[in-house]
Amino acid sequence: MSARVPCFHVCVTCRAGLPLEPGGVPMGALLHEAMAALGGPVELRGVECLATCERGCAATISMPGKWTYLLGGLRPEMAGDLLDYARSFAASKTGTIMPSRRAESLKDMILARFPAYDISYQEAAE
Amino acid sequence: MSARVPCFHVCVTCRAGLPLEPGGVPMGALLHEAMAALGGPVELRGVECLATCERGCAATISMPGKWTYLLGGLRPEMAGDLLDYARSFAASKTGTIMPSRRAESLKDMILARFPAYDISYQEAAE
């Protein structure tokens, strides 16, 4: 994880509760592709299952010193809004971005937050 | 966070969707108290709001190199089962404990998982 830009972990196996034809591409993978195609000041990592399948597509956003957020109900067409959100996230002190500061499509996406990656972890791991 | 024992972040402001009388103690605080009273090989941290209020009481369990899990629907009387779960979590390679290896009360508690705190973060932060 870069310390300078937010990291999105996007679940690339998520079917968002929809049936998947044999050989079909999961919607999570399409979301990941859409974000990668747009690019931006983020680190993008695919991950297999965030264990919140019934509320997918799902992703997390994290950056040292800020709350990590779990995002759900995502769709590939939200990729641009998500990258805008990442810019706000990066510029914020704690990672908290109120719904009024997010695109309309992202108003209900927050499923949970996790405590920040912090110095005490780093110290303990050394 | 200690590298040697799992860390529980317990939301101590969670009301679990129930009304709270003025001066009453939130159920999340009672859960935290119950876990602290039992003790065990865990680090216990209170945290204000994990932003998953409608699925509380909520907590996370984390340890370097393992998936972080978001747990919901917790109650103070599950404290002992949660500490047993923490022992299994600590002994596991990835942090994944199948429902069949958890106490009956904890069968449905997993709300999501987050990627492990990892070396790449540590490197980036140095």
Short mmCIF file of C-alpha atoms in Angstrom, two decimals:
data_model
loop_
_atom_site.label_atom_id
_atom_site.label_comp_id
_atom_site.label_asym_id
_atom_site.label_seq_id
_atom_site.Cartn_x
_atom_site.Cartn_y
_atom_site.Cartn_z
CA MET A 1 0.00 0.00 0.00
CA SER A 2 1.38 3.36 -0.91
CA ALA A 3 1.40 5.90 1.87
CA ARG A 4 0.64 8.70 -0.59
CA VAL A 5 -2.53 7.58 -2.35
CA PRO A 6 -5.61 5.67 -1.20
CA CYS A 7 -5.74 1.95 -1.85
CA PHE A 8 -8.92 0.35 -3.17
CA HIS A 9 -9.27 -3.38 -2.62
CA VAL A 10 -12.00 -4.41 -5.07
CA CYS A 11 -13.62 -7.82 -4.77
CA VAL A 12 -13.21 -9.20 -8.28
CA THR A 13 -15.20 -12.38 -7.63
CA CYS A 14 -18.41 -10.58 -6.62
CA ARG A 15 -21.52 -11.44 -8.60
CA ALA A 16 -23.63 -8.91 -6.69
CA GLY A 17 -26.23 -11.59 -6.09
CA LEU A 18 -26.83 -12.07 -9.82
CA PRO A 19 -26.55 -15.32 -11.77
CA LEU A 20 -23.33 -15.74 -13.72
CA GLU A 21 -23.25 -17.62 -17.01
CA PRO A 22 -20.44 -20.12 -17.51
CA GLY A 23 -17.42 -18.16 -18.65
CA GLY A 24 -19.08 -14.89 -17.67
CA VAL A 25 -17.15 -12.09 -16.00
CA PRO A 26 -18.19 -11.32 -12.41
CA MET A 27 -19.50 -7.82 -11.91
CA GLY A 28 -16.73 -7.17 -9.40
CA ALA A 29 -14.17 -7.80 -12.12
CA LEU A 30 -16.01 -5.37 -14.39
CA LEU A 31 -15.93 -2.77 -11.64
CA HIS A 32 -12.21 -3.30 -11.22
CA GLU A 33 -11.69 -2.98 -14.98
CA ALA A 34 -13.72 0.21 -15.16
CA MET A 35 -11.70 1.81 -12.36
CA ALA A 36 -8.42 0.68 -13.90
CA ALA A 37 -9.44 2.09 -17.28
CA LEU A 38 -10.14 5.51 -15.79
CA GLY A 39 -7.01 5.50 -13.66
CA GLY A 40 -6.24 8.18 -11.12
CA PRO A 41 -4.24 8.82 -7.97
CA VAL A 42 -5.14 5.51 -6.37
CA GLU A 43 -3.65 2.08 -5.92
CA LEU A 44 -6.04 -0.57 -7.20
CA ARG A 45 -5.87 -4.14 -5.95
CA GLY A 46 -8.15 -7.02 -6.83
CA VAL A 47 -9.10 -9.29 -3.96
CA GLU A 48 -11.06 -12.53 -3.85
CA CYS A 49 -14.11 -12.14 -1.65
CA LEU A 50 -14.64 -9.59 1.07
CA ALA A 51 -17.25 -11.89 2.65
CA THR A 52 -20.08 -9.43 2.23
CA CYS A 53 -21.47 -11.05 -0.90
CA GLU A 54 -25.10 -10.16 -0.38
CA ARG A 55 -24.19 -6.48 -0.33
CA GLY A 56 -21.79 -6.40 -3.30
CA CYS A 57 -20.15 -5.32 -5.39
CA ALA A 58 -17.84 -4.48 -2.54
CA ALA A 59 -14.55 -2.71 -2.05
CA THR A 60 -12.51 -1.17 0.72
CA ILE A 61 -10.63 2.11 0.68
CA SER A 62 -7.70 2.61 3.01
CA MET A 63 -4.72 4.83 3.59
CA PRO A 64 -2.34 4.98 6.56
CA GLY A 65 -3.69 7.07 9.41
CA LYS A 66 -7.31 7.14 8.19
CA TRP A 67 -10.34 4.97 8.83
CA THR A 68 -10.68 2.12 6.35
CA TYR A 69 -14.16 2.06 4.79
CA LEU A 70 -16.10 -0.92 3.50
CA LEU A 71 -18.18 0.05 0.47
CA GLY A 72 -21.09 -1.93 -0.95
CA GLY A 73 -23.74 -1.86 -3.64
CA LEU A 74 -21.12 -0.74 -6.16
CA ARG A 75 -21.54 -0.98 -9.93
CA PRO A 76 -19.04 -0.51 -12.80
CA GLU A 77 -20.73 2.72 -13.84
CA MET A 78 -19.80 4.26 -10.47
CA ALA A 79 -16.07 4.04 -11.25
CA GLY A 80 -15.69 7.74 -11.96
CA ASP A 81 -17.59 8.75 -8.83
CA LEU A 82 -15.44 6.36 -6.79
CA LEU A 83 -12.25 7.94 -8.07
CA ASP A 84 -13.59 11.40 -7.19
CA TYR A 85 -14.42 10.05 -3.74
CA ALA A 86 -10.86 8.74 -3.44
CA ARG A 87 -9.54 12.25 -4.02
CA SER A 88 -11.75 13.60 -1.23
CA PHE A 89 -10.70 10.69 0.98
CA ALA A 90 -7.02 11.42 0.37
CA ALA A 91 -7.49 15.10 1.19
CA SER A 92 -9.44 14.44 4.38
CA LYS A 93 -7.89 14.17 7.80
CA THR A 94 -9.61 11.01 8.99
CA GLY A 95 -11.08 9.49 5.83
CA THR A 96 -14.63 10.40 6.80
CA ILE A 97 -16.52 11.95 3.89
CA MET A 98 -20.09 12.87 4.69
CA PRO A 99 -22.81 11.75 2.24
CA SER A 100 -23.37 15.36 1.19
CA ARG A 101 -19.77 15.46 -0.06
CA ARG A 102 -20.14 12.31 -2.14
CA ALA A 103 -21.67 11.74 -5.57
CA GLU A 104 -25.36 10.87 -5.53
CA SER A 105 -24.59 7.31 -6.65
CA LEU A 106 -22.43 6.78 -3.55
CA LYS A 107 -24.82 8.09 -0.92
CA ASP A 108 -25.61 4.67 0.55
CA MET A 109 -22.38 2.81 -0.12
CA ILE A 110 -20.84 2.84 3.36
CA LEU A 111 -21.32 -0.54 5.01
CA ALA A 112 -18.79 -0.17 7.82
CA ARG A 113 -15.49 1.35 8.81
CA PHE A 114 -12.41 -0.15 10.40
CA PRO A 115 -9.84 1.54 12.62
CA ALA A 116 -6.88 3.10 10.89
CA TYR A 117 -3.72 1.27 10.08
CA ASP A 118 -1.57 2.83 12.72
CA ILE A 119 1.88 3.28 14.05
CA SER A 120 1.41 0.82 16.87
CA TYR A 121 0.92 -1.93 14.33
CA GLN A 122 4.07 -0.99 12.52
CA GLU A 123 6.06 -0.95 15.73
CA ALA A 124 4.72 -4.33 16.77
CA ALA A 125 5.54 -5.89 13.44
CA GLU A 126 9.17 -4.84 13.42
CA MET B 1 -1.64 -3.68 18.10
CA SER B 2 0.45 -6.51 19.44
CA ALA B 3 1.85 -8.85 16.85
CA ARG B 4 1.40 -11.78 19.21
CA VAL B 5 -2.29 -11.71 20.12
CA PRO B 6 -5.43 -10.77 18.18
CA CYS B 7 -6.82 -7.28 18.63
CA PHE B 8 -10.55 -6.76 19.11
CA HIS B 9 -11.88 -3.29 18.34
CA VAL B 10 -15.27 -3.24 20.03
CA CYS B 11 -17.74 -0.46 19.23
CA VAL B 12 -18.61 0.84 22.69
CA THR B 13 -21.25 3.30 21.46
CA CYS B 14 -23.42 0.65 19.77
CA ARG B 15 -27.03 0.46 20.91
CA ALA B 16 -27.77 -2.52 18.69
CA GLY B 17 -30.85 -0.74 17.39
CA LEU B 18 -32.43 -0.58 20.84
CA PRO B 19 -33.60 2.55 22.65
CA LEU B 20 -31.22 3.84 25.31
CA GLU B 21 -32.51 5.52 28.44
CA PRO B 22 -30.79 8.75 29.50
CA GLY B 23 -27.68 7.73 31.42
CA GLY B 24 -27.99 4.15 30.19
CA VAL B 25 -24.97 2.12 29.14
CA PRO B 26 -24.84 1.21 25.43
CA MET B 27 -24.88 -2.52 24.76
CA GLY B 28 -21.52 -2.20 23.01
CA ALA B 29 -19.99 -0.93 26.23
CA LEU B 30 -21.50 -3.87 28.10
CA LEU B 31 -19.98 -6.23 25.54
CA HIS B 32 -16.60 -4.57 25.99
CA GLU B 33 -16.92 -4.87 29.78
CA ALA B 34 -17.88 -8.53 29.58
CA MET B 35 -14.87 -9.35 27.41
CA ALA B 36 -12.55 -7.35 29.65
CA ALA B 37 -13.87 -9.12 32.73
CA LEU B 38 -13.13 -12.54 31.26
CA GLY B 39 -9.73 -11.51 29.93
CA GLY B 40 -7.61 -13.73 27.75
CA PRO B 41 -4.84 -13.61 25.18
CA VAL B 42 -6.27 -10.67 23.29
CA GLU B 43 -5.81 -6.94 23.09
CA LEU B 44 -9.13 -5.18 23.67
CA ARG B 45 -9.76 -1.68 22.34
CA GLY B 46 -12.92 0.35 22.57
CA VAL B 47 -13.80 2.34 19.47
CA GLU B 48 -16.57 4.83 18.78
CA CYS B 49 -18.75 3.63 15.93
CA LEU B 50 -17.82 1.14 13.25
CA ALA B 51 -20.55 2.60 11.01
CA THR B 52 -22.52 -0.61 10.85
CA CYS B 53 -25.05 0.39 13.49
CA GLU B 54 -28.02 -1.53 12.16
CA ARG B 55 -26.05 -4.78 12.46
CA GLY B 56 -24.51 -4.23 15.91
CA CYS B 57 -23.17 -4.85 18.37
CA ALA B 58 -20.10 -4.84 16.19
CA ALA B 59 -16.41 -5.52 16.56
CA THR B 60 -13.39 -6.26 14.42
CA ILE B 61 -10.68 -8.82 15.02
CA SER B 62 -7.27 -8.33 13.47
CA MET B 63 -3.70 -9.53 13.69
CA PRO B 64 -0.77 -8.86 11.39
CA GLY B 65 -0.71 -11.14 8.36
CA LYS B 66 -4.32 -12.34 8.71
CA TRP B 67 -7.62 -11.16 7.29
CA THR B 68 -9.39 -8.64 9.50
CA TYR B 69 -12.98 -9.68 10.18
CA LEU B 70 -15.98 -7.47 10.87
CA LEU B 71 -18.33 -9.15 13.35
CA GLY B 72 -21.94 -8.18 13.96
CA GLY B 73 -25.01 -9.16 15.97
CA LEU B 74 -22.85 -9.53 19.08
CA ARG B 75 -24.21 -9.56 22.61
CA PRO B 76 -22.45 -9.37 25.99
CA GLU B 77 -23.29 -13.00 26.73
CA MET B 78 -21.17 -14.06 23.75
CA ALA B 79 -17.98 -12.75 25.38
CA GLY B 80 -16.68 -16.20 26.29
CA ASP B 81 -17.38 -17.60 22.85
CA LEU B 82 -15.62 -14.60 21.29
CA LEU B 83 -12.52 -15.19 23.35
CA ASP B 84 -12.49 -18.86 22.31
CA TYR B 85 -12.85 -17.69 18.71
CA ALA B 86 -9.89 -15.36 19.21
CA ARG B 87 -7.75 -18.33 20.23
CA SER B 88 -8.72 -20.18 17.04
CA PHE B 89 -8.08 -17.01 15.03
CA ALA B 90 -4.62 -16.62 16.54
CA ALA B 91 -3.76 -20.24 15.78
CA SER B 92 -5.00 -20.08 12.18
CA LYS B 93 -2.81 -19.22 9.23
CA THR B 94 -5.09 -16.68 7.53
CA GLY B 95 -7.66 -15.79 10.19
CA THR B 96 -10.43 -17.68 8.44
CA ILE B 97 -12.39 -19.85 10.88
CA MET B 98 -15.23 -21.78 9.27
CA PRO B 99 -18.65 -21.62 10.96
CA SER B 100 -18.33 -25.27 11.99
CA ARG B 101 -15.28 -24.31 14.06
CA ARG B 102 -17.07 -21.50 15.87
CA ALA B 103 -19.46 -21.56 18.83
CA GLU B 104 -23.12 -21.85 17.88
CA SER B 105 -23.76 -18.27 19.02
CA LEU B 106 -21.19 -17.00 16.51
CA LYS B 107 -22.37 -18.86 13.41
CA ASP B 108 -23.78 -15.78 11.69
CA MET B 109 -21.52 -13.06 13.03
CA ILE B 110 -19.26 -12.50 10.00
CA LEU B 111 -20.32 -9.34 8.16
CA ALA B 112 -17.21 -8.84 6.05
CA ARG B 113 -13.47 -9.26 5.95
CA PHE B 114 -10.70 -6.84 5.08
CA PRO B 115 -7.30 -7.60 3.58
CA ALA B 116 -4.53 -8.27 6.03
CA TYR B 117 -2.28 -5.64 7.43
CA ASP B 118 0.74 -6.48 5.41
CA ILE B 119 4.37 -5.92 4.81
CA SER B 120 3.81 -3.68 1.84
CA TYR B 121 2.04 -1.21 4.10
CA GLN B 122 4.90 -1.27 6.55
CA GLU B 123 7.43 -0.68 3.80
CA ALA B 124 5.42 2.18 2.35
CA ALA B 125 5.07 3.87 5.71
CA GLU B 126 8.76 3.84 6.55
#
